Amino acid sequence: MKKQYNGTWESLNSHEVPAWYHDCKFGIFIHWGLYSVPAYAPITWQLGEVPIDENWYANNPYAEWYFNSVNVGRGPTYEHHIKTYGIDFKYEDFVSMWKVDNYKPDKWAELFRKAGAAYVVMVTKHHDGFCLFPSKYTDYNAMKKGPKRDLVGDLTNAVRAQGMKMGLYYSGILDWRFAHDPIIEQNDNFNKACPTYEYADYAYNQSCELIDNYKPSVFWNDIGWPKQGEQNLPYLLSHYYNNVEEGVVNDRFNGLYHDFRTMEYKYGESNRMEKWEMNRGMGLSFGYNAIEEDDKIMSVEDTISLLVSTVSNNGNLLLNIGPKADGTIPKEQEKRLLSIGQWLAVNGEAIYGTRCSKRESAIDESGVQIHYTKKKKDLYVMLDKVPQGAFEVVIPDLSGEIRALDDKIFYDFEAFGTGVKIKIHSHQTSIGSIAFKVPGGE
Ligand SMILES: CC(=O)NC[C@H]1N[C@@H](C)[C@@H](O)[C@@H](O)[C@@H]1O
């Protein structure tokens, strides 16, 4: 019997994170919008690396913040805009320039599946207010203007045809069409947000459009929810769960409710006792940044390390790609996705469908990182940050057979005190972490 939610916090608080969200581990985030036309941001810091103050907002590495980075009236993006487009060029002028001639949603979905992703979260309306879906509540949308397509609907169908879950991102509290004072410190995201009931209703109604028209498996709200709309949240979330039984939401509703916690780059906290998700770009930006080239984005090895450490601590990794304005996925991003997919094709048994082991991640005296996952009675051990060439590592409190998932790993193992010593003779041909299965080892 399907559970019904009745618009109260009590009924919502009985909601449980669905198993699919625990099982899927790896998702693709997609930031694509008007900001993909200028595709510019300075290459500065990771979120959480420096204070989120005036200096951060004047040198914002997020290319999708282009409007605000110009609006602050100083800094590299402001200079770039004046030089490239001129002082009189308005952000809305990018609409007529946004042609999506290379947008092939089926190809995108195929690439995400080859990358080993099990879910996708697409931005439907970012802070700039431009909607990538047809909306009854504004003509500032991709069906009416610019691309003249339902960009969200096209990808939703393609992703589901590939057997992946489709999630949707919505910028709840920020919409620079309703409130466009420059944001120059973190509290401005809340204090300068549009305070009207009109906007709160707009966000509520558009969220219902997304829920009703696409039934997203994830409703990924960003930054916060309009203050004037807080009392309607129990209704919105009940509507969501009553219409999308497998639905799941993040923790960016003014701290009022969440299914899973979020971290973003170095921002936020996670603890392995509750479900969480790490989201970040391959470089410092979510939107495509044309000056962020191959040498400026994460290596495949570092991305796999992030996936392994996140999953072994009860998290999912939502890795962002920023397509070019025309719909082309940048080669350097595509290359990394395919390599991650190769690693997961061999080692995915240690990732997909696993749960947190009671064994916590550790660092061996040689610096090798040891991460664990479990699946029923089986234990998986993943070695990370391993040296080139041969090395040994002791896994404590372990006994019995241990088997590498990648047959290109040459190793021996032996009982060593209360643990097992693994002697790796050669692992050069594999990429990223080395995963072992210990049948019955949990
Ligand atoms: C921690 C937080 O609220 N981040 C907001 C941030 N989220 C990213 C996924 C991107 O959409 C950014 O553009 C957005 O400001």
PDB file of C-alpha atoms and ligand atoms in Angstrom, residues 29 31 35 47 52 57 60 62-65 123 126-127 169 171 174 176 186 189-190 220-224 252 262-265 267-268 279-280 286-287 318 320, ligand 1:
ATOM      1  CA  PHE A  29      25.232  16.853 -12.408  1.00  0.00           C
ATOM      2  CA  HIS A  31      24.894  22.900 -15.346  1.00  0.00           C
ATOM      3  CA  TYR A  35      25.780  31.353 -18.656  1.00  0.00           C
ATOM      4  CA  LEU A  47      34.122  26.648  -2.500  1.00  0.00           C
ATOM      5  CA  ILE A  52      32.614  33.481   1.044  1.00  0.00           C
ATOM      6  CA  TYR A  57      32.017  37.105  -5.215  1.00  0.00           C
ATOM      7  CA  ASN A  60      33.802  33.838  -8.352  1.00  0.00           C
ATOM      8  CA  TYR A  62      31.536  29.547 -10.821  1.00  0.00           C
ATOM      9  CA  ALA A  63      30.917  30.444 -14.492  1.00  0.00           C
ATOM     10  CA  GLU A  64      27.163  29.989 -13.879  1.00  0.00           C
ATOM     11  CA  TRP A  65      27.357  33.068 -11.584  1.00  0.00           C
ATOM     12  CA  VAL A 123      19.650  22.213 -13.743  1.00  0.00           C
ATOM     13  CA  HIS A 126      19.605  28.343 -12.117  1.00  0.00           C
ATOM     14  CA  HIS A 127      19.902  31.602 -10.162  1.00  0.00           C
ATOM     15  CA  TYR A 169      17.786  20.893  -9.850  1.00  0.00           C
ATOM     16  CA  SER A 171      17.183  27.348  -7.704  1.00  0.00           C
ATOM     17  CA  LEU A 174      17.645  32.853  -5.732  1.00  0.00           C
ATOM     18  CA  TRP A 176      17.829  37.239 -10.299  1.00  0.00           C
ATOM     19  CA  GLN A 186      27.084  34.817   1.802  1.00  0.00           C
ATOM     20  CA  ASN A 189      21.855  34.839  -0.738  1.00  0.00           C
ATOM     21  CA  PHE A 190      19.082  35.029   1.883  1.00  0.00           C
ATOM     22  CA  TRP A 220      17.530  19.004  -5.847  1.00  0.00           C
ATOM     23  CA  ASN A 221      16.784  22.465  -4.466  1.00  0.00           C
ATOM     24  CA  ASP A 222      19.705  24.871  -4.181  1.00  0.00           C
ATOM     25  CA  ILE A 223      20.873  27.305  -1.485  1.00  0.00           C
ATOM     26  CA  GLY A 224      17.494  27.694   0.247  1.00  0.00           C
ATOM     27  CA  ARG A 252      18.868  22.973   1.098  1.00  0.00           C
ATOM     28  CA  THR A 262      25.112  17.740   0.828  1.00  0.00           C
ATOM     29  CA  MET A 263      28.740  18.779   0.606  1.00  0.00           C
ATOM     30  CA  GLU A 264      30.032  20.981  -2.201  1.00  0.00           C
ATOM     31  CA  TYR A 265      33.796  20.975  -2.824  1.00  0.00           C
ATOM     32  CA  TYR A 267      31.921  23.383   1.851  1.00  0.00           C
ATOM     33  CA  GLY A 268      29.677  21.613   4.322  1.00  0.00           C
ATOM     34  CA  ASN A 279      28.780  17.539  -5.478  1.00  0.00           C
ATOM     35  CA  ARG A 280      31.488  19.350  -7.426  1.00  0.00           C
ATOM     36  CA  PHE A 286      29.862  24.018 -12.630  1.00  0.00           C
ATOM     37  CA  GLY A 287      28.986  25.978 -15.772  1.00  0.00           C
ATOM     38  CA  LEU A 318      27.374  13.832  -7.960  1.00  0.00           C
ATOM     39  CA  ASN A 320      29.222  17.861 -12.625  1.00  0.00           C
TER      40      ASN A 320
HETATM   41  C1  LIG B   1      26.505  25.458  -0.863  1.00  0.00           C
HETATM   42  C2  LIG B   1      25.574  26.149  -1.838  1.00  0.00           C
HETATM   43  O1  LIG B   1      24.523  26.647  -1.471  1.00  0.00           O
HETATM   44  N1  LIG B   1      25.967  26.191  -3.103  1.00  0.00           N
HETATM   45  C3  LIG B   1      25.197  26.874  -4.121  1.00  0.00           C
HETATM   46  C4  LIG B   1      25.802  26.460  -5.444  1.00  0.00           C
HETATM   47  N2  LIG B   1      25.439  25.097  -5.798  1.00  0.00           N
HETATM   48  C5  LIG B   1      26.150  24.605  -6.942  1.00  0.00           C
HETATM   49  C6  LIG B   1      25.693  23.188  -7.268  1.00  0.00           C
HETATM   50  C7  LIG B   1      25.968  25.520  -8.176  1.00  0.00           C
HETATM   51  O2  LIG B   1      24.654  25.439  -8.674  1.00  0.00           O
HETATM   52  C8  LIG B   1      26.277  26.969  -7.771  1.00  0.00           C
HETATM   53  O3  LIG B   1      26.083  27.834  -8.858  1.00  0.00           O
HETATM   54  C9  LIG B   1      25.378  27.358  -6.627  1.00  0.00           C
HETATM   55  O4  LIG B   1      25.530  28.730  -6.264  1.00  0.00           O
END
